[in-house]
CSV table of N, CA and C in Angstrom, one decimal:
chain,number,residue,atom,x,y,z
A,286,MET,N,38.2,-49.8,-91.1
A,286,MET,CA,37.2,-50.8,-91.1
A,286,MET,C,36.7,-51.1,-89.7
A,287,LEU,N,35.4,-51.3,-89.5
A,287,LEU,CA,34.9,-51.7,-88.2
A,287,LEU,C,34.4,-53.1,-88.3
A,288,ARG,N,34.6,-53.8,-87.2
A,288,ARG,CA,34.2,-55.2,-87.1
A,288,ARG,C,34.0,-55.6,-85.7
A,289,LYS,N,33.3,-56.7,-85.5
A,289,LYS,CA,33.1,-57.3,-84.1
A,289,LYS,C,34.4,-57.9,-83.6
A,290,MET,N,34.6,-57.8,-82.3
A,290,MET,CA,35.8,-58.4,-81.7
A,290,MET,C,35.8,-59.9,-81.8
A,291,LYS,N,37.0,-60.5,-82.1
A,291,LYS,CA,37.1,-62.0,-82.1
A,291,LYS,C,38.0,-62.4,-80.9
A,292,THR,N,38.0,-63.6,-80.6
A,292,THR,CA,38.8,-64.1,-79.4
A,292,THR,C,40.2,-63.8,-79.6
A,293,ASP,N,40.8,-63.9,-80.8
A,293,ASP,CA,42.2,-63.6,-81.0
A,293,ASP,C,42.5,-62.1,-80.8
A,294,ASP,N,41.5,-61.2,-80.7
A,294,ASP,CA,41.8,-59.8,-80.6
A,294,ASP,C,42.0,-59.4,-79.1
A,295,LEU,N,41.8,-60.3,-78.2
A,295,LEU,CA,41.8,-59.9,-76.8
A,295,LEU,C,43.1,-59.3,-76.3
A,296,ASP,N,44.2,-59.8,-76.7
A,296,ASP,CA,45.5,-59.3,-76.2
A,296,ASP,C,45.8,-57.9,-76.7
A,297,PRO,N,45.6,-57.6,-78.1
A,297,PRO,CA,45.8,-56.3,-78.5
A,297,PRO,C,44.8,-55.3,-78.0
A,298,VAL,N,43.6,-55.7,-77.8
A,298,VAL,CA,42.6,-54.8,-77.2
A,298,VAL,C,42.9,-54.4,-75.8
A,299,VAL,N,43.3,-55.4,-75.0
A,299,VAL,CA,43.7,-55.1,-73.6
A,299,VAL,C,44.9,-54.2,-73.6
A,300,GLN,N,45.9,-54.3,-74.5
A,300,GLN,CA,47.1,-53.5,-74.6
A,300,GLN,C,46.7,-52.0,-75.0
A,301,ILE,N,45.7,-51.9,-75.9
A,301,ILE,CA,45.3,-50.5,-76.2
A,301,ILE,C,44.6,-49.9,-75.0
A,302,TRP,N,43.7,-50.7,-74.3
A,302,TRP,CA,43.1,-50.2,-73.1
A,302,TRP,C,44.1,-49.7,-72.1
A,303,LEU,N,45.1,-50.5,-71.8
A,303,LEU,CA,46.1,-50.1,-70.8
A,303,LEU,C,46.9,-48.9,-71.3
A,304,GLU,N,47.4,-48.9,-72.5
A,304,GLU,CA,48.2,-47.7,-72.9
A,304,GLU,C,47.4,-46.5,-73.0
A,305,SER,N,46.1,-46.6,-73.5
A,305,SER,CA,45.3,-45.4,-73.6
A,305,SER,C,44.9,-44.8,-72.3
A,306,ASN,N,44.6,-45.7,-71.3
A,306,ASN,CA,44.3,-45.2,-70.0
A,306,ASN,C,45.5,-44.5,-69.3
A,307,ARG,N,46.7,-45.1,-69.4
A,307,ARG,CA,47.8,-44.5,-68.9
A,307,ARG,C,48.1,-43.1,-69.5
A,308,GLN,N,47.9,-43.0,-70.8
A,308,GLN,CA,48.2,-41.7,-71.5
A,308,GLN,C,47.1,-40.7,-71.1
A,309,ALA,N,45.9,-41.1,-71.2
A,309,ALA,CA,44.8,-40.1,-71.0
A,309,ALA,C,44.6,-39.7,-69.5
A,310,HIS,N,45.0,-40.6,-68.6
A,310,HIS,CA,44.7,-40.3,-67.2
A,310,HIS,C,46.0,-40.3,-66.4
A,311,SER,N,46.9,-39.3,-66.8
A,311,SER,CA,48.2,-39.2,-66.1
A,311,SER,C,47.9,-38.7,-64.6
A,312,PHE,N,46.8,-38.2,-64.3
A,312,PHE,CA,46.4,-37.8,-63.0
A,312,PHE,C,46.1,-39.0,-62.0
A,313,ILE,N,46.1,-40.2,-62.6
A,313,ILE,CA,45.8,-41.4,-61.8
A,313,ILE,C,47.1,-42.2,-61.8
A,314,GLU,N,47.5,-42.8,-60.7
A,314,GLU,CA,48.7,-43.6,-60.7
A,314,GLU,C,48.6,-44.7,-61.7
A,315,ALA,N,49.7,-44.9,-62.5
A,315,ALA,CA,49.8,-45.9,-63.6
A,315,ALA,C,49.5,-47.3,-63.1
A,316,ASP,N,49.9,-47.6,-61.8
A,316,ASP,CA,49.7,-49.0,-61.4
A,316,ASP,C,48.2,-49.3,-61.1
A,317,TYR,N,47.3,-48.2,-61.0
A,317,TYR,CA,45.9,-48.5,-60.9
A,317,TYR,C,45.4,-49.2,-62.1
A,318,TRP,N,45.9,-48.8,-63.3
A,318,TRP,CA,45.4,-49.5,-64.6
A,318,TRP,C,46.0,-50.9,-64.7
A,319,GLU,N,47.2,-51.1,-64.2
A,319,GLU,CA,47.8,-52.4,-64.3
A,319,GLU,C,47.1,-53.3,-63.3
A,320,LYS,N,46.7,-52.9,-62.2
A,320,LYS,CA,45.9,-53.7,-61.2
A,320,LYS,C,44.6,-54.1,-61.8
A,321,ASN,N,44.0,-53.3,-62.6
A,321,ASN,CA,42.7,-53.6,-63.2
A,321,ASN,C,42.7,-54.3,-64.5
A,322,LYS,N,43.9,-54.5,-65.0
A,322,LYS,CA,44.0,-55.1,-66.4
A,322,LYS,C,43.4,-56.5,-66.5
A,323,GLU,N,43.6,-57.4,-65.5
A,323,GLU,CA,43.1,-58.7,-65.6
A,323,GLU,C,41.6,-58.8,-65.5
A,324,GLU,N,41.0,-57.9,-64.6
A,324,GLU,CA,39.6,-57.8,-64.5
A,324,GLU,C,39.0,-57.4,-65.8
A,325,VAL,N,39.6,-56.4,-66.5
A,325,VAL,CA,39.1,-55.9,-67.8
A,325,VAL,C,39.2,-57.1,-68.8
A,326,ARG,N,40.3,-57.8,-68.8
A,326,ARG,CA,40.5,-59.0,-69.7
A,326,ARG,C,39.3,-60.0,-69.5
A,327,LYS,N,38.9,-60.2,-68.3
A,327,LYS,CA,37.8,-61.1,-68.1
A,327,LYS,C,36.4,-60.5,-68.5
A,328,MET,N,36.3,-59.2,-68.4
A,328,MET,CA,35.0,-58.6,-68.7
A,328,MET,C,34.8,-58.4,-70.2
A,329,LEU,N,35.8,-58.1,-70.9
A,329,LEU,CA,35.7,-57.8,-72.4
A,329,LEU,C,34.9,-58.8,-73.2
A,330,PRO,N,35.2,-60.1,-73.0
A,330,PRO,CA,34.4,-61.0,-73.8
A,330,PRO,C,32.9,-61.0,-73.6
A,331,HIS,N,32.5,-60.4,-72.5
A,331,HIS,CA,31.1,-60.4,-72.1
A,331,HIS,C,30.4,-59.1,-72.5
A,332,SER,N,31.1,-58.2,-73.1
A,332,SER,CA,30.6,-57.0,-73.6
A,332,SER,C,30.5,-57.0,-75.1
A,333,LEU,N,29.8,-56.0,-75.7
A,333,LEU,CA,29.7,-55.9,-77.1
A,333,LEU,C,30.9,-55.0,-77.5
A,334,ILE,N,31.9,-55.5,-78.2
A,334,ILE,CA,33.1,-54.8,-78.6
A,334,ILE,C,33.1,-54.6,-80.1
A,335,GLU,N,33.3,-53.4,-80.6
A,335,GLU,CA,33.5,-53.1,-82.0
A,335,GLU,C,34.9,-52.6,-82.1
A,336,ILE,N,35.6,-53.2,-83.1
A,336,ILE,CA,37.0,-53.0,-83.3
A,336,ILE,C,37.2,-52.1,-84.5
A,337,ALA,N,38.1,-51.1,-84.4
A,337,ALA,CA,38.6,-50.3,-85.6
A,337,ALA,C,39.9,-50.9,-86.0
A,338,GLU,N,39.9,-51.2,-87.3
A,338,GLU,CA,41.1,-51.9,-87.9
A,338,GLU,C,41.6,-51.1,-89.1
A,339,ILE,N,42.9,-51.0,-89.2
A,339,ILE,CA,43.5,-50.4,-90.4
A,339,ILE,C,44.7,-51.3,-90.8
A,340,GLU,N,44.6,-51.7,-92.1
A,340,GLU,CA,45.6,-52.6,-92.7
A,340,GLU,C,45.9,-53.8,-91.8
A,341,GLY,N,44.8,-54.4,-91.2
A,341,GLY,CA,45.0,-55.6,-90.4
A,341,GLY,C,45.4,-55.4,-89.0
A,342,ASN,N,45.6,-54.1,-88.6
A,342,ASN,CA,46.0,-53.8,-87.2
A,342,ASN,C,44.9,-53.2,-86.5
A,343,ILE,N,44.7,-53.6,-85.3
A,343,ILE,CA,43.7,-53.1,-84.4
A,343,ILE,C,44.2,-51.7,-83.9
A,344,VAL,N,43.4,-50.7,-84.1
A,344,VAL,CA,43.9,-49.3,-83.8
A,344,VAL,C,42.9,-48.7,-82.7
A,345,GLY,N,41.8,-49.3,-82.4
A,345,GLY,CA,40.9,-48.8,-81.4
A,345,GLY,C,39.7,-49.7,-81.3
A,346,PHE,N,38.9,-49.4,-80.3
A,346,PHE,CA,37.7,-50.1,-80.0
A,346,PHE,C,36.7,-49.4,-79.1
A,347,ILE,N,35.5,-49.8,-79.2
A,347,ILE,CA,34.4,-49.2,-78.3
A,347,ILE,C,33.8,-50.5,-77.6
A,348,GLY,N,33.6,-50.3,-76.3
A,348,GLY,CA,32.9,-51.4,-75.6
A,348,GLY,C,31.6,-50.9,-75.0
A,349,MET,N,30.6,-51.7,-75.3
A,349,MET,CA,29.2,-51.4,-74.9
A,349,MET,C,28.6,-52.4,-73.9
A,350,ASN,N,27.8,-51.9,-73.1
A,350,ASN,CA,27.0,-52.8,-72.2
A,350,ASN,C,25.6,-52.2,-72.2
A,351,GLU,N,24.8,-52.8,-73.1
A,351,GLU,CA,23.4,-52.2,-73.4
A,351,GLU,C,23.6,-50.8,-74.0
A,352,THR,N,23.1,-49.7,-73.4
A,352,THR,CA,23.3,-48.4,-73.9
A,352,THR,C,24.4,-47.6,-73.3
A,353,LYS,N,25.2,-48.3,-72.4
A,353,LYS,CA,26.3,-47.6,-71.8
A,353,LYS,C,27.6,-47.9,-72.5
A,354,ILE,N,28.3,-46.8,-72.9
A,354,ILE,CA,29.7,-47.0,-73.4
A,354,ILE,C,30.6,-47.2,-72.3
A,355,GLU,N,31.1,-48.4,-72.2
A,355,GLU,CA,32.1,-48.7,-71.1
A,355,GLU,C,33.4,-48.1,-71.4
A,356,GLY,N,33.8,-48.0,-72.6
A,356,GLY,CA,35.0,-47.4,-73.0
A,356,GLY,C,35.2,-47.2,-74.5
A,357,LEU,N,35.9,-46.1,-74.8
A,357,LEU,CA,36.3,-45.9,-76.2
A,357,LEU,C,37.8,-45.6,-76.2
A,358,PHE,N,38.5,-46.4,-76.9
A,358,PHE,CA,40.0,-46.2,-76.9
A,358,PHE,C,40.5,-46.3,-78.3
A,359,VAL,N,41.4,-45.4,-78.6
A,359,VAL,CA,42.1,-45.3,-79.9
A,359,VAL,C,43.6,-45.2,-79.6
A,360,ASN,N,44.4,-46.1,-80.3
A,360,ASN,CA,45.8,-46.0,-80.1
A,360,ASN,C,46.3,-44.6,-80.4
A,361,SER,N,47.2,-44.1,-79.6
A,361,SER,CA,47.6,-42.7,-79.7
A,361,SER,C,48.2,-42.3,-81.0
A,362,ASN,N,48.8,-43.3,-81.7
A,362,ASN,CA,49.3,-43.0,-83.1
A,362,ASN,C,48.3,-42.8,-84.1
A,363,PHE,N,47.0,-43.1,-83.8
A,363,PHE,CA,45.9,-43.1,-84.7
A,363,PHE,C,44.8,-42.1,-84.3
A,364,GLN,N,45.1,-41.3,-83.3
A,364,GLN,CA,44.1,-40.4,-82.8
A,364,GLN,C,44.0,-39.2,-83.8
A,365,SER,N,42.8,-38.5,-83.7
A,365,SER,CA,42.6,-37.3,-84.6
A,365,SER,C,42.5,-37.7,-86.0
A,366,ARG,N,42.1,-38.9,-86.3
A,366,ARG,CA,41.9,-39.4,-87.7
A,366,ARG,C,40.4,-39.8,-88.0
A,367,GLY,N,39.5,-39.5,-87.0
A,367,GLY,CA,38.1,-39.9,-87.2
A,367,GLY,C,37.7,-41.2,-86.7
A,368,ILE,N,38.7,-42.0,-86.1
A,368,ILE,CA,38.4,-43.3,-85.7
A,368,ILE,C,37.4,-43.3,-84.5
A,369,GLY,N,37.6,-42.5,-83.5
A,369,GLY,CA,36.7,-42.3,-82.4
A,369,GLY,C,35.3,-41.9,-82.9
A,370,HIS,N,35.3,-41.0,-83.8
A,370,HIS,CA,34.0,-40.5,-84.3
A,370,HIS,C,33.3,-41.7,-85.0
A,371,SER,N,34.0,-42.5,-85.8
A,371,SER,CA,33.4,-43.7,-86.4
A,371,SER,C,32.8,-44.7,-85.4
A,372,LEU,N,33.5,-44.9,-84.4
A,372,LEU,CA,33.1,-45.8,-83.3
A,372,LEU,C,31.9,-45.3,-82.6
A,373,ILE,N,31.8,-44.0,-82.3
A,373,ILE,CA,30.7,-43.4,-81.7
A,373,ILE,C,29.5,-43.4,-82.6
A,374,GLU,N,29.7,-43.2,-83.9
A,374,GLU,CA,28.6,-43.2,-84.9
A,374,GLU,C,28.0,-44.7,-84.9
A,375,TRP,N,28.9,-45.6,-84.9
A,375,TRP,CA,28.4,-47.0,-84.9
A,375,TRP,C,27.5,-47.3,-83.7
A,376,ALA,N,27.9,-46.7,-82.5
A,376,ALA,CA,27.0,-46.9,-81.3
A,376,ALA,C,25.7,-46.1,-81.5
A,377,LYS,N,25.8,-44.9,-82.0
A,377,LYS,CA,24.6,-44.1,-82.2
A,377,LYS,C,23.5,-44.7,-83.1
A,378,THR,N,24.0,-45.5,-84.1
A,378,THR,CA,23.1,-46.1,-85.1
A,378,THR,C,22.3,-47.2,-84.4
A,379,ARG,N,22.8,-47.7,-83.3
A,379,ARG,CA,22.1,-48.9,-82.7
A,379,ARG,C,21.3,-48.5,-81.4
A,380,ASN,N,21.3,-47.2,-81.0
A,380,ASN,CA,20.7,-46.8,-79.8
A,380,ASN,C,20.0,-45.5,-79.9
A,381,GLU,N,19.0,-45.3,-79.1
A,381,GLU,CA,18.3,-44.0,-79.0
A,381,GLU,C,19.0,-43.1,-78.0
A,382,VAL,N,19.6,-43.7,-77.0
A,382,VAL,CA,20.3,-43.0,-75.9
A,382,VAL,C,21.6,-43.7,-75.6
A,383,LEU,N,22.6,-43.0,-75.3
A,383,LEU,CA,23.9,-43.5,-74.9
A,383,LEU,C,24.4,-42.8,-73.6
A,384,THR,N,25.0,-43.5,-72.7
A,384,THR,CA,25.6,-42.9,-71.6
A,384,THR,C,27.1,-43.3,-71.4
A,385,LEU,N,27.8,-42.5,-70.7
A,385,LEU,CA,29.2,-42.9,-70.5
A,385,LEU,C,29.7,-42.0,-69.3
A,386,TYR,N,30.8,-42.5,-68.7
A,386,TYR,CA,31.5,-41.7,-67.7
A,386,TYR,C,32.8,-41.2,-68.2
A,387,VAL,N,33.2,-40.0,-67.9
A,387,VAL,CA,34.5,-39.4,-68.3
A,387,VAL,C,35.0,-38.6,-67.1
A,388,TYR,N,36.3,-38.7,-66.9
A,388,TYR,CA,36.9,-37.9,-65.8
A,388,TYR,C,37.0,-36.5,-66.2
A,389,GLN,N,36.7,-35.6,-65.3
A,389,GLN,CA,36.7,-34.1,-65.5
A,389,GLN,C,38.1,-33.7,-66.0
A,390,LYS,N,39.2,-34.3,-65.5
A,390,LYS,CA,40.5,-33.9,-65.9
A,390,LYS,C,40.9,-34.4,-67.3
A,391,ASN,N,40.2,-35.3,-67.8
A,391,ASN,CA,40.5,-35.9,-69.2
A,391,ASN,C,39.8,-34.9,-70.2
A,392,GLN,N,40.4,-33.7,-70.3
A,392,GLN,CA,39.8,-32.7,-71.1
A,392,GLN,C,39.7,-33.0,-72.6
A,393,ARG,N,40.7,-33.8,-73.1
A,393,ARG,CA,40.6,-34.1,-74.5
A,393,ARG,C,39.4,-35.0,-74.8
A,394,ALA,N,39.1,-36.0,-73.9
A,394,ALA,CA,37.9,-36.8,-74.1
A,394,ALA,C,36.7,-36.1,-73.8
A,395,LEU,N,36.7,-35.2,-72.8
A,395,LEU,CA,35.5,-34.4,-72.5
A,395,LEU,C,35.1,-33.5,-73.7
A,396,LYS,N,36.0,-32.9,-74.3
A,396,LYS,CA,35.8,-32.0,-75.5
A,396,LYS,C,35.3,-32.9,-76.7
A,397,PHE,N,35.9,-34.1,-76.8
A,397,PHE,CA,35.4,-35.0,-77.9
A,397,PHE,C,34.0,-35.3,-77.7
A,398,TYR,N,33.6,-35.8,-76.5
A,398,TYR,CA,32.2,-36.2,-76.3
A,398,TYR,C,31.2,-35.0,-76.5
A,399,LEU,N,31.6,-33.8,-76.0
A,399,LEU,CA,30.7,-32.7,-76.2
A,399,LEU,C,30.5,-32.4,-77.7
A,400,LYS,N,31.6,-32.5,-78.4
A,400,LYS,CA,31.5,-32.3,-79.9
A,400,LYS,C,30.6,-33.3,-80.5
A,401,GLU,N,30.6,-34.5,-80.0
A,401,GLU,CA,29.8,-35.6,-80.5
A,401,GLU,C,28.3,-35.5,-80.1
A,402,GLY,N,28.0,-34.5,-79.3
A,402,GLY,CA,26.6,-34.3,-79.0
A,402,GLY,C,26.2,-34.8,-77.6
A,403,PHE,N,27.2,-35.3,-76.8
A,403,PHE,CA,26.9,-35.7,-75.4
A,403,PHE,C,26.8,-34.4,-74.6
A,404,VAL,N,26.0,-34.5,-73.5
A,404,VAL,CA,25.8,-33.4,-72.5
A,404,VAL,C,26.2,-34.0,-71.1
A,405,ILE,N,26.7,-33.2,-70.3
A,405,ILE,CA,26.9,-33.6,-68.9
A,405,ILE,C,25.6,-33.7,-68.2
A,406,HIS,N,25.3,-34.9,-67.7
A,406,HIS,CA,24.1,-35.2,-67.0
A,406,HIS,C,24.2,-35.0,-65.5
A,407,LYS,N,25.4,-35.4,-65.0
A,407,LYS,CA,25.6,-35.4,-63.5
A,407,LYS,C,27.1,-35.4,-63.2
A,408,GLN,N,27.5,-34.8,-62.1
A,408,GLN,CA,28.9,-34.8,-61.7
A,408,GLN,C,28.9,-35.7,-60.4
A,409,LEU,N,30.0,-36.6,-60.4
A,409,LEU,CA,30.1,-37.6,-59.4
A,409,LEU,C,31.6,-37.7,-59.0
A,410,ILE,N,31.9,-38.4,-57.9
A,410,ILE,CA,33.2,-38.8,-57.5
A,410,ILE,C,33.4,-40.3,-57.7
A,411,ASP,N,34.5,-40.6,-58.5
A,411,ASP,CA,34.8,-42.0,-58.6
A,411,ASP,C,35.4,-42.5,-57.3
A,412,GLU,N,34.7,-43.4,-56.6
A,412,GLU,CA,35.2,-43.9,-55.3
A,412,GLU,C,36.5,-44.5,-55.3
A,413,GLU,N,36.9,-45.2,-56.4
A,413,GLU,CA,38.1,-45.9,-56.5
A,413,GLU,C,39.3,-45.0,-56.7
A,414,THR,N,39.1,-43.9,-57.4
A,414,THR,CA,40.3,-43.0,-57.7
A,414,THR,C,40.2,-41.7,-56.9
A,415,GLY,N,39.0,-41.3,-56.4
A,415,GLY,CA,38.8,-40.0,-55.8
A,415,GLY,C,38.6,-38.9,-56.8
A,416,GLU,N,38.6,-39.2,-58.0
A,416,GLU,CA,38.6,-38.1,-59.1
A,416,GLU,C,37.1,-37.8,-59.4
A,417,ILE,N,36.9,-36.5,-59.8
A,417,ILE,CA,35.6,-36.1,-60.3
A,417,ILE,C,35.4,-36.7,-61.7
A,418,GLU,N,34.2,-37.2,-61.9
A,418,GLU,CA,33.8,-37.7,-63.2
A,418,GLU,C,32.4,-37.2,-63.6
A,419,PHE,N,32.2,-37.2,-64.9
A,419,PHE,CA,30.9,-36.7,-65.3
A,419,PHE,C,30.2,-37.9,-66.0
A,420,LEU,N,28.9,-38.1,-65.6
A,420,LEU,CA,28.0,-39.0,-66.4
A,420,LEU,C,27.5,-38.1,-67.5
A,421,MET,N,27.8,-38.6,-68.7
A,421,MET,CA,27.3,-37.9,-69.9
A,421,MET,C,26.3,-38.7,-70.7
A,422,GLN,N,25.4,-38.0,-71.4
A,422,GLN,CA,24.3,-38.7,-72.1
A,422,GLN,C,24.2,-38.1,-73.5
A,423,TRP,N,23.8,-38.9,-74.4
A,423,TRP,CA,23.5,-38.5,-75.8
A,423,TRP,C,22.1,-39.1,-76.1
A,424,LYS,N,21.2,-38.3,-76.7
A,424,LYS,CA,19.9,-38.8,-77.1
A,424,LYS,C,19.7,-38.5,-78.6
A,425,ARG,N,19.2,-39.4,-79.3
A,425,ARG,CA,18.9,-39.2,-80.7
A,425,ARG,C,17.9,-38.0,-80.8
A,426,PRO,N,18.3,-37.1,-81.7
A,426,PRO,CA,17.4,-35.9,-81.9
A,426,PRO,C,16.1,-36.3,-82.5
């Protein structure tokens, strides 16, 4: 089930954000994510957040800022079950164009977004991490 984020959801959403980033970005020091956790906690209530829930448990979410996907995170125990696809589809139904950034070394996410119809628009260097990242874009056909 997909639904809008409520105030009570903040702690589990931040925890999924932290754990997912640590798992998907092993090439970045784990303390980088810990250092950014409080800033993310402050920003989340100001973004459009759609929650994926199974049996009353939050298992993932997508964060939007206008047409930019700020993040898509699914608890590792629930990956490869179509939850990420459902969250992307939710975003696609509301927008003609979507953009996002993904690290080049995050091959699982990169393959997922390519499968979802995103294309690499530009290659950049993330100044905070020094890692190569791609600006990806999806346009409604």
